[in-house]
XYZ file of C-alpha atoms in Angstrom:
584
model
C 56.604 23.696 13.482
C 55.331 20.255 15.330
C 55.086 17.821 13.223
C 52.901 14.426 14.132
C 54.746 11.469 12.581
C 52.397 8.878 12.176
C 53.790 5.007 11.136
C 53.302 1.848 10.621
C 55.302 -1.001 10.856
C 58.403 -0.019 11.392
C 60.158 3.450 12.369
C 61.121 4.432 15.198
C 61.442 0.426 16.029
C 64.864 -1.434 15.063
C 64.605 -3.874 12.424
C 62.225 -1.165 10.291
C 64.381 -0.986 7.030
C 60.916 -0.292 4.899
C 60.755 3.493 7.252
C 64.524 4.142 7.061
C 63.647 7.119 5.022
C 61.404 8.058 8.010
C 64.707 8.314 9.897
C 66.569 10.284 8.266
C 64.103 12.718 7.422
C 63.557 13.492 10.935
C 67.416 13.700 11.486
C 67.670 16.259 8.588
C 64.918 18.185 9.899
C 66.202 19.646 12.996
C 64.424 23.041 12.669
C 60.972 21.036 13.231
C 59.636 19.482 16.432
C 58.366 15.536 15.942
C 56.243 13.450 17.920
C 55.663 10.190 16.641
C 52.733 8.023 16.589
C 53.750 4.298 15.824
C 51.200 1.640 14.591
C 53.448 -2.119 15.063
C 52.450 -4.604 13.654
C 53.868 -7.505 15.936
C 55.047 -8.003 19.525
C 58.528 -8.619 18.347
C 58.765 -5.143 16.570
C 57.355 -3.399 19.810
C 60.011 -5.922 21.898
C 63.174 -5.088 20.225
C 63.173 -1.318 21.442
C 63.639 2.102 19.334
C 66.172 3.303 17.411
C 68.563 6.132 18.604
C 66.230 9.481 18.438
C 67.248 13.112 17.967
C 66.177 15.841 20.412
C 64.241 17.281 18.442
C 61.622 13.838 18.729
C 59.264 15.022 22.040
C 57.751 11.519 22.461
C 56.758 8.217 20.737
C 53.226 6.772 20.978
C 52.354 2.947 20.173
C 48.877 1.307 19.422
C 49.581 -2.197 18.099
C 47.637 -3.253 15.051
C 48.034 -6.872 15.672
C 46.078 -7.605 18.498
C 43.001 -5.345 20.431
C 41.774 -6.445 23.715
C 37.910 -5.996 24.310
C 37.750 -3.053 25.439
C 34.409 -3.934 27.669
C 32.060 -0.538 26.392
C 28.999 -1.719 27.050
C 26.857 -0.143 24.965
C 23.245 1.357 25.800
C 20.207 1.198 23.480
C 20.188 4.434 22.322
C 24.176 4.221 21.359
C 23.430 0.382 20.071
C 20.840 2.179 17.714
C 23.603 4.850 16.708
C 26.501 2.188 15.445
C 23.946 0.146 14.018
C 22.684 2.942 11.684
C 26.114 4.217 11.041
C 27.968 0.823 10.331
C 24.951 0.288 8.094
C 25.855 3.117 6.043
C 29.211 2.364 6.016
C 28.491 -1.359 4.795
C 26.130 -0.147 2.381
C 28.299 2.499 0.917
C 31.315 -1.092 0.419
C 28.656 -3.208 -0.767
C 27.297 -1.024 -3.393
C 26.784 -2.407 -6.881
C 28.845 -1.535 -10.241
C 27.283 0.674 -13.301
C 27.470 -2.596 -14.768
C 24.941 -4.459 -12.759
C 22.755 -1.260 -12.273
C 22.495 -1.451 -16.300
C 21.469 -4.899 -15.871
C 19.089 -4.420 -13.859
C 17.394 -1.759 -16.218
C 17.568 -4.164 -18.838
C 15.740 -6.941 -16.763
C 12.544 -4.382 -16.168
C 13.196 -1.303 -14.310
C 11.904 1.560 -16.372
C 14.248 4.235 -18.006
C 13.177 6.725 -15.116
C 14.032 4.532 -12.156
C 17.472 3.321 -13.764
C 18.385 6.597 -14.034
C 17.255 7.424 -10.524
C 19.194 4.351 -9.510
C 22.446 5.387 -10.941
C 22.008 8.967 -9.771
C 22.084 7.630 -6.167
C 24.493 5.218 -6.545
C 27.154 7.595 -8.290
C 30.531 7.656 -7.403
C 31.051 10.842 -5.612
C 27.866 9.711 -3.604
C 29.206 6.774 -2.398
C 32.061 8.510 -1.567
C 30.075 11.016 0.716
C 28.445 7.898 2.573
C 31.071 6.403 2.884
C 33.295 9.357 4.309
C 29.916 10.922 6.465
C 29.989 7.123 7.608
C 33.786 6.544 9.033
C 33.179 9.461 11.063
C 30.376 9.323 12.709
C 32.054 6.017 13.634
C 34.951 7.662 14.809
C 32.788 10.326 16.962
C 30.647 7.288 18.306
C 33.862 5.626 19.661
C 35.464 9.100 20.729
C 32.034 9.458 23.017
C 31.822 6.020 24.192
C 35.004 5.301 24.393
C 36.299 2.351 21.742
C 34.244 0.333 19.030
C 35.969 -3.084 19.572
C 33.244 -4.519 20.992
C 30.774 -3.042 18.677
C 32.399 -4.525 15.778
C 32.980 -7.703 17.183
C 29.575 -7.957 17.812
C 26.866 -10.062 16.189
C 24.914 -7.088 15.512
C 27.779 -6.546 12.887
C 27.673 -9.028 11.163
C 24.316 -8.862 10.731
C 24.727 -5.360 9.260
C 26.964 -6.556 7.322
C 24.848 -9.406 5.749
C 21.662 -6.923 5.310
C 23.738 -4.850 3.025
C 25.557 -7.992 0.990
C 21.707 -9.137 0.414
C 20.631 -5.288 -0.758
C 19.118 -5.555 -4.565
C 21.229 -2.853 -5.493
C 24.605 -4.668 -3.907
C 27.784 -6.376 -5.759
C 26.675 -9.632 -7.326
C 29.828 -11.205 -5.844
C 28.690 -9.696 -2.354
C 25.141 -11.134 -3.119
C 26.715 -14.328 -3.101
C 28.536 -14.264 0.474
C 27.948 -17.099 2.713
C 28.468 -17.346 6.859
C 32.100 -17.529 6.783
C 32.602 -15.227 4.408
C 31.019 -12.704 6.467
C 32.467 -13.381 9.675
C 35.987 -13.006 8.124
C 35.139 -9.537 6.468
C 33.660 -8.458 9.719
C 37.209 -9.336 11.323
C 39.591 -7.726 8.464
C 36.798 -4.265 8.969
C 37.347 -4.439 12.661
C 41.184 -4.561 12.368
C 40.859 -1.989 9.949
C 39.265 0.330 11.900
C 41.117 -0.065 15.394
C 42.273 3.542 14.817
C 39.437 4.973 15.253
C 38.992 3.298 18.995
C 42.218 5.413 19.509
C 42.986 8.450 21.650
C 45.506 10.242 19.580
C 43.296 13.392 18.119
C 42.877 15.788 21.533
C 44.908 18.608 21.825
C 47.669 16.579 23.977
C 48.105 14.372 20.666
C 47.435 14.643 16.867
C 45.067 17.580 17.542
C 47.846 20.002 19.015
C 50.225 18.885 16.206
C 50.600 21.887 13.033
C 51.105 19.018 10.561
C 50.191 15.199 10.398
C 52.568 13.177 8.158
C 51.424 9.646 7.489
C 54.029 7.955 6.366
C 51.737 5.595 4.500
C 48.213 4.727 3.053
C 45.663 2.742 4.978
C 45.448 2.725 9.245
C 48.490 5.734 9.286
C 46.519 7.624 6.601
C 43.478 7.040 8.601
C 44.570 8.266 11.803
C 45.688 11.027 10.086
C 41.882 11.869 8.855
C 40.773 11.797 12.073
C 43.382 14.224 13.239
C 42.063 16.505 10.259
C 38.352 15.756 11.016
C 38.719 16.143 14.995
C 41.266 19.196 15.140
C 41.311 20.985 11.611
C 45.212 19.532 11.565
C 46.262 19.514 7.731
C 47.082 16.141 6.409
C 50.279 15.029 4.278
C 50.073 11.775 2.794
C 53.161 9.869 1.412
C 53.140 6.384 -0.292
C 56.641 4.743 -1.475
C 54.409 1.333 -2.014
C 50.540 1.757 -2.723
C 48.318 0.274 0.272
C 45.969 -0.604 -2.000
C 47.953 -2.185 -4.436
C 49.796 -4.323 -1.850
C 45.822 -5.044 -0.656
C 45.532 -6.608 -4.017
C 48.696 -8.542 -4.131
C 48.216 -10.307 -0.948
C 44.666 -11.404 -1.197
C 44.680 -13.112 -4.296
C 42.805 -15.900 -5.860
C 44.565 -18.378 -3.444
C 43.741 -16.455 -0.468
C 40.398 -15.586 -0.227
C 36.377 -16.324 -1.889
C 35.990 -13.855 -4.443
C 32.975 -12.844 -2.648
C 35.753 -12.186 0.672
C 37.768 -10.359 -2.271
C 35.299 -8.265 -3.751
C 34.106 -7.181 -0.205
C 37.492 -5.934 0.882
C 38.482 -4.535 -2.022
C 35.547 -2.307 -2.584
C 36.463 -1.456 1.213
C 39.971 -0.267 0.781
C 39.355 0.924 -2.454
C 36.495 3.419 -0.892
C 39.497 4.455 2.543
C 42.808 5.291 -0.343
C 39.764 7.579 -2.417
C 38.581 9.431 1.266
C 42.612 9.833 2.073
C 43.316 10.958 -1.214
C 40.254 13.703 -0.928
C 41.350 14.968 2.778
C 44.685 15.242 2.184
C 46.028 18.487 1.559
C 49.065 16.721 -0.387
C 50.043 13.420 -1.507
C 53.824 12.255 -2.009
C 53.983 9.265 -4.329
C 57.628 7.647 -4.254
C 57.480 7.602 -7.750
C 55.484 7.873 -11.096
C 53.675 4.556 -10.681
C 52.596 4.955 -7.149
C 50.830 8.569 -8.888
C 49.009 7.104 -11.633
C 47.139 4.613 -8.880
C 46.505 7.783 -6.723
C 45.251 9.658 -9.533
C 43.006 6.397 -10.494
C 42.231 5.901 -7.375
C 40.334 9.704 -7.459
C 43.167 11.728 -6.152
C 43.620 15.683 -7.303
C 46.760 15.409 -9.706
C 47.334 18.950 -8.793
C 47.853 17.712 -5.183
C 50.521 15.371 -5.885
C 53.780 15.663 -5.837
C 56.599 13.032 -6.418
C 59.588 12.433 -3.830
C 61.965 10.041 -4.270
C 63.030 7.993 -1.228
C 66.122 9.465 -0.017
C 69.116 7.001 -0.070
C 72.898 7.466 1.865
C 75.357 7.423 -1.167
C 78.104 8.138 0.844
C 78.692 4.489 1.251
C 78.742 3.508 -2.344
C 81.395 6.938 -3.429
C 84.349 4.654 -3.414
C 82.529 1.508 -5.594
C 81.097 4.159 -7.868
C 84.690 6.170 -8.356
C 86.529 3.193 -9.128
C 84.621 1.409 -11.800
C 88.060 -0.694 -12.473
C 87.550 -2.797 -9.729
C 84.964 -4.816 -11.536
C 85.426 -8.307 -13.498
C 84.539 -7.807 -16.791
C 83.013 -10.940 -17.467
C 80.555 -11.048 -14.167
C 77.240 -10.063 -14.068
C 75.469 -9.637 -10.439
C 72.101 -9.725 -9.099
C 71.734 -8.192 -5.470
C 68.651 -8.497 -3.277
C 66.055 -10.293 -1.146
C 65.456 -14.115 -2.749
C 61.624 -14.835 -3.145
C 59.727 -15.768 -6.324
C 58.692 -11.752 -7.336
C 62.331 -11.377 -8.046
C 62.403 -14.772 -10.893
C 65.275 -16.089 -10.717
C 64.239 -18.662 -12.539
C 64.066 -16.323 -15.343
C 67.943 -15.070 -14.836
C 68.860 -18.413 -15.012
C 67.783 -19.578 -18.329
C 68.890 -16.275 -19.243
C 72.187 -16.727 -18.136
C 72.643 -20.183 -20.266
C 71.786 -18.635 -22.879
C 74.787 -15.880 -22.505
C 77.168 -18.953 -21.099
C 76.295 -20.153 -25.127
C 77.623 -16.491 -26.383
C 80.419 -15.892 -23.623
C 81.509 -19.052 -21.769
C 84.049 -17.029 -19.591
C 80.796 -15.297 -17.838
C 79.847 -16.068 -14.291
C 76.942 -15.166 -12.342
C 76.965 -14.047 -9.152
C 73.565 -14.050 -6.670
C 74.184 -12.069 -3.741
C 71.293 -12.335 -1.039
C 69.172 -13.729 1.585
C 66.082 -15.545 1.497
C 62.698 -13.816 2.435
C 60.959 -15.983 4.977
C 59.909 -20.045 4.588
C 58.644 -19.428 1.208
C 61.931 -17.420 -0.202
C 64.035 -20.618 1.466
C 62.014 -23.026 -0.258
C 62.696 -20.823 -3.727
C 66.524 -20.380 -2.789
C 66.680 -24.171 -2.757
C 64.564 -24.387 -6.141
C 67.189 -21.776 -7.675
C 70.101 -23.813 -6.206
C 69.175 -27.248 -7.821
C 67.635 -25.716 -11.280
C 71.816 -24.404 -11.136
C 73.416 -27.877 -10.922
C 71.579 -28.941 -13.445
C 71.648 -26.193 -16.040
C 75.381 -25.836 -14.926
C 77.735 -28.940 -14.090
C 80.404 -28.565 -12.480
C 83.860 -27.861 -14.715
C 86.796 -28.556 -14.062
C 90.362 -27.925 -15.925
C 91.518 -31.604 -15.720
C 90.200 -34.995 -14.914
C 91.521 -35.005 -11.335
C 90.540 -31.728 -10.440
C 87.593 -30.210 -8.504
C 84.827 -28.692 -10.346
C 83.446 -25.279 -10.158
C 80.149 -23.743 -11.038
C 80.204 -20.466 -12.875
C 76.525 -19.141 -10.337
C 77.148 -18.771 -7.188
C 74.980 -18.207 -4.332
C 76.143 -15.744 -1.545
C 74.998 -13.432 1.550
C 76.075 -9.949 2.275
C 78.977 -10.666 4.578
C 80.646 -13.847 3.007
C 84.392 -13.450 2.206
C 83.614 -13.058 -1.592
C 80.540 -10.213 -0.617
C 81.941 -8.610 2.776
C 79.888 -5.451 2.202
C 76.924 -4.436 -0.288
C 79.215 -1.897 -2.256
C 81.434 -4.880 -2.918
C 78.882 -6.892 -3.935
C 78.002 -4.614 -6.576
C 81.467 -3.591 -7.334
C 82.175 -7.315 -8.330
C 80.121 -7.000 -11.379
C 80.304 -5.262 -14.407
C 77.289 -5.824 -14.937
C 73.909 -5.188 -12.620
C 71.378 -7.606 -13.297
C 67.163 -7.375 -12.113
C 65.186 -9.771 -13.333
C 61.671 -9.073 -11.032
C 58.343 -9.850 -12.499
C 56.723 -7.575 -9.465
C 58.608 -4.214 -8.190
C 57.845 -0.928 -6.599
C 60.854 1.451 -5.988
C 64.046 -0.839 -7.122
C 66.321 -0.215 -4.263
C 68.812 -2.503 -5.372
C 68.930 -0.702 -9.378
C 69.520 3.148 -7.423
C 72.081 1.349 -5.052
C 73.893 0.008 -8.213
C 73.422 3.194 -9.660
C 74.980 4.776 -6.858
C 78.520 2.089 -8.368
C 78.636 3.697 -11.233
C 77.384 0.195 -12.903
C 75.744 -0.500 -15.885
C 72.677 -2.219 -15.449
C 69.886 -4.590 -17.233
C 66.597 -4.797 -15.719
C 62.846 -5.938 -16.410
C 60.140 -3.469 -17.187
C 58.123 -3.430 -14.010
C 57.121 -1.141 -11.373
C 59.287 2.323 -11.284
C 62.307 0.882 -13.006
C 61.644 2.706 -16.308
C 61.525 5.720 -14.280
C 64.464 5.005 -12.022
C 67.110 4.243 -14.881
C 65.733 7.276 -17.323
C 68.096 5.762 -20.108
C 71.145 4.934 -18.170
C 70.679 1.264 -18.639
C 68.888 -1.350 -20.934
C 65.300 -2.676 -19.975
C 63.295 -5.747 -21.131
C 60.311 -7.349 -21.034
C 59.567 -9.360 -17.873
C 60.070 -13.358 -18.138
C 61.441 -13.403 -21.032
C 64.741 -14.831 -20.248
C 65.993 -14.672 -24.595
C 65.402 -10.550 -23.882
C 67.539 -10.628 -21.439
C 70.354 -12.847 -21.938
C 70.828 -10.865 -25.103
C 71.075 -7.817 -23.537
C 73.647 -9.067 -20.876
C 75.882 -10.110 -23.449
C 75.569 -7.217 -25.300
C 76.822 -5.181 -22.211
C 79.530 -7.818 -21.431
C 80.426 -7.219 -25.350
C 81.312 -3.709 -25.060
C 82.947 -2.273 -21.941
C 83.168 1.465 -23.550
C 79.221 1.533 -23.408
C 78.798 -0.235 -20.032
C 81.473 2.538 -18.441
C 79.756 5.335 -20.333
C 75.904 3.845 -19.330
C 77.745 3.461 -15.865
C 78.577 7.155 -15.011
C 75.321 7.999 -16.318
C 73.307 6.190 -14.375
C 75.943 7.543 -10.989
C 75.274 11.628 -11.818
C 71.469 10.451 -12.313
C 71.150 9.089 -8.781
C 73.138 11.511 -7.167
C 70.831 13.894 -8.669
C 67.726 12.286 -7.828
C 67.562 9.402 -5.207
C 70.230 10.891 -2.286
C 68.846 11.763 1.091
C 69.779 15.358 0.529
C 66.967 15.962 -1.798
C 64.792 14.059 -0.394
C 64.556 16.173 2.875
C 64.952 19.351 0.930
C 61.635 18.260 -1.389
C 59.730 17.593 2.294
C 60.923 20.737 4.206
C 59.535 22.742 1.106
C 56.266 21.037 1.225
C 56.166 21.585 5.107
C 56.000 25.147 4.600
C 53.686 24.685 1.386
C 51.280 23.519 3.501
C 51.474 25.330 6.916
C 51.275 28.532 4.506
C 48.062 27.245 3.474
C 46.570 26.176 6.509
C 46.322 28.108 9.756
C 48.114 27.697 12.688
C 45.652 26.001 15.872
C 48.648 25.972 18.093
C 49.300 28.940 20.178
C 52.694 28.951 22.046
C 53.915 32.400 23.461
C 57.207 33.978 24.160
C 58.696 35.264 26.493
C 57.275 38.420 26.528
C 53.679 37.004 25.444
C 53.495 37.293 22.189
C 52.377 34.612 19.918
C 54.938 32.051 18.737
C 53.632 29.779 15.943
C 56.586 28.009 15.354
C 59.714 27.305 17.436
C 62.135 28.206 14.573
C 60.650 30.744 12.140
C 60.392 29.695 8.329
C 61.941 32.719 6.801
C 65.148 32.180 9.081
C 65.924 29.108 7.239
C 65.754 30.851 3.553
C 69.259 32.109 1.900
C 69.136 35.716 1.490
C 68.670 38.964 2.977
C 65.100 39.742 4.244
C 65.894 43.522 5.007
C 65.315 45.798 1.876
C 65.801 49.626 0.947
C 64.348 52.012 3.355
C 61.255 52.890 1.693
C 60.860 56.939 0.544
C 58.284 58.980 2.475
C 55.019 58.698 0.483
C 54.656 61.752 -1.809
C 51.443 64.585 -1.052
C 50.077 63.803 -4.154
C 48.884 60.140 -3.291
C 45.278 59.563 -2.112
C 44.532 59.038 1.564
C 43.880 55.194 0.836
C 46.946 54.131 -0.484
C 48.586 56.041 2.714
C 46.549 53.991 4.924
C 46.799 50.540 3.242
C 47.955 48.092 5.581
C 51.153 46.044 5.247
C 51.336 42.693 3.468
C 53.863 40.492 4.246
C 55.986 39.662 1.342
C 55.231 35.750 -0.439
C 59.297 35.175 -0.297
C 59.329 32.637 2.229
C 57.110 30.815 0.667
C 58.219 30.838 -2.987
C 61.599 30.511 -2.011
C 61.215 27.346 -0.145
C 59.894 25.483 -2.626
């Protein structure tokens, strides 16, 4: 089948580690045809070129995100009159107040009829209709006139924008939006909806594809409703990190007005609920990533959980030769910005210095940008002083028991060394979606400690100890513990290796999305006609039922006996549900 690949951020560019499960999934599938439809999100992603691509990749397609020329439509009155009423709605629907406000209201003097006429029209599922109806009509607007850059650049929007903050029935926060706050919502809104100014959904693009994958929430989901709104094309949504969620993180107190805030987040929160709704299944990474889905509106029958796929190949020798490790090391592997509290591990690990003053502690990483260099340095001079120097002797040189190294030093040539080194795996995050680094260690055969956040819970399944977050007492005793008692950290160890092998490789991970392929094509019909050589349709280049183990011819059936009634004789044929069942 043709599959329409649509990123954002990072695959099929180099440097895209966050979509290098993208990769291999479209290496594994080999039986599928894949164009894909890239959304960058700077100049320098678009400037360092593509990774090597398979054959069976037709052609990549790039709209950048981070910038949008004007794209000089001029509207006309009549198509002036059409945005404004449309934007409106969409406004309107974003700006809409809470059942807490609407109760309020009551309360202040609106009769018992007209509140409940008021929170009849303002319910849920009917915002979510305006809101929907509203993004495309947008999106056919643009598709007729050809872009809505201008449009929402315009001053008309804004003015939209402020009629529905000053509605009686809108957010109190929104109520309370001044100028700037409105001209910088207006800007985030128009970057958020560059997709649908796009010309991916004819029948040369998204439209001719059988399947859209996003590969993500937010602008890739997006494009992917349009495909499904334009063209009929079935829509499969998969989220490793919740859009909205990282929405949230990023615009926080410091960042924004709340009145900026509560206007976006109504906004985003309104596009993951309409993606959720048109798409005919969602992939969360991992339990946590479903329970905001499912919040977030989404069918929990429509869900189903893939784990990323990760190469374990490159860990087999680590995790076979658990030996190598020093016994009185514990390790902590990843990128260095404050989310990951090392702080935390710090105090922790003075506290297990106290119990075990042979143990050393080994950080292993790079910084994340200026503000994970600025928290390397913090981590580096809160170690001096916790930690002096020792030294053996009065004349000798001292030597402090944390270190501070990058993947590639002589101590740390590779990653599996790095975790090898250890026998103990130590993550100390106070914020965490998928723990890479805790499947990687897995993947060593190591026993690990980590804070309850994100999927970790979910990830280690019992194969390792977990504590509360910032509570450095927590886990300094359960480091020592581990460092205590090298019969339960080898037998938590090869634990927590079957458990990954079982769950996290890449192998899975591209059976679980071949099997959904089919689960969905099965469902939906097939708008691409392709014929063969001899004219007959051809849906899909490979059929699925070639690909399932197993015979597919059965016993010659018997001739039909006399005594059956002329219907049965003349029943037609139904083709058998094997492929199906058997590929999932």
């Amino acid at each position: 089948m043709r599959i329409g690949l649509v990123t954002e951020g990072g695959y099929p560019y180099v440097g895209g580690d966050a979509m290098l499960w993208c990769d291999r999934l479209v290496h594994g599938l080999d039986q599928h045809e894949f164009d894909v439809y890239a959304l960058s999100r700077g100049r320098h992603q678009e400037t360092e070129g593509l990774v090597p691509l398979p054959p069976q990749v037709g052609r990549v397609r790039t709209a950048p995100l981070w910038t949008a020329a004007d794209d000089g439509v001029a509207y006309g009155r009549r198509a002036r009159r059409r945005f404004a009423e449309c934007y409106g709605e969409l406004v309107a629907a974003v700006c809409a107040g809470a059942g807490t406000e609407r109760t309020g209201s009551a309360r202040a003097g609106v009769g018992s009829a007209r509140a409940s006429e008021i929170r009849s029209q303002d319910a849920p599922a009917d915002l979510a209709d305006r809101f929907g109806s509203a993004l495309y009509a947008l999106a056919e607007l643009a598709r007729e006139e050809g872009g809505l850059v201008a449009a929402l650049r315009s001053d008309a929007a804004v003015r939209t924008l402020e009629r529905a903050c000053r509605a009686p029935r809108a957010l109190r926060t929104a109520r309370e939006a001044r100028v700037p706050d409105l001209l910088t919502v207006a800007a985030h809104l128009e970057r958020a909806l560059r997709p649908l100014s796009l010309d991916w959904y004819g029948d040369d693009g998204l439209g001719g594809a059988d399947l859209c994958h996003a590969t993500s929430g937010g602008p890739a989901a997006l494009c992917g409703l349009l495909a499904r709104h334009f063209s009929g094309v079935p829509l499969l949504v998969t989220e490793y990190g919740v859009h909205l969620r990282s929405h949230y993180l990023t615009l926080g107190p410091d960042a924004a007005t709340p009145a900026v805030r509560a206007l976006l987040g109504a906004f985003h929160g309104r596009l993951a609920a309409e993606v959720y709704r048109g798409a005919e299944i969602l992939t969360p990474g991992n339990a946590h990533a479903r329970r905001w889905q499912e919040r977030c509106g989404a069918d929990r029958t429509r869900i189903r959980t893939v784990y990323p796929g990760m190469a374990a190949d490159r860990f087999t020798q680590a995790g076979e030769s658990p030996d190598r490790a020093d016994p009185h090391t514990l390790v902590w592997v990843g990128r260095v910005d404050p989310a990951k509290d090392l702080v935390s591990l710090l105090h922790a690990f003075a506290e297990v210095r106290k119990e075990e003053p042979e143990a050393r502690l080994r950080i292993v990483g790079a910084p994340s940008g200026a503000e994970g260099e600025a928290y390397l340095g913090h981590c580096r001079a809160l170690a001096a002083q916790l930690f002096p120097d020792e030294a053996e002797g009065a004349h000798a040189v001292g030597d402090n028991p944390v270190s501070f190294e990058e993947i590639g030093a002589p101590d740390a040539p590779t990653l599996p060394d790095a975790y090898a080194a250890g026998a103990v795996v130590v993550l100390s995050s106070v914020v965490e979606g998928f723990p890479i680094s805790l499947v990687e260690a897995m993947f060593c055969g190591r026993a690990t400690v980590s804070t309850d956040v994100g999927a970790v819970v979910e990830v280690i399944g019992g194969t390792g100890l977990v504590v509360p977050p910032r509570n450095p007492r927590a886990l300094a005793e359960a480091c020592v513990a581990l460092l205590r008692d090298p019969e339960r950290r080898e037998r938590l160890g090869a634990a927590a290796r079957a458990r990954a092998l079982e769950l996290f490789t890449v192998e899975q991970n591209i059976a679980a999305f071949h099997g959904i392929y089919l689960e969905i094509v099965s469902h939906c019909p097939v708008r691409r006609v392709v014929l063969d050589g001899s004219g007959d349709p051809l849906p899909f280049a490979a059929p699925a039922e070639s690909h399932v183990p197993g015979h597919w011819t059965g016993p010659t059936p018997r001739a039909l006996p006399r005594s059956l009634p002329t219907w049965a004789t003349n029943a037609p044929v139904r083709a058998t549900p094997l492929a199906t069942e058997g590929a999932r």
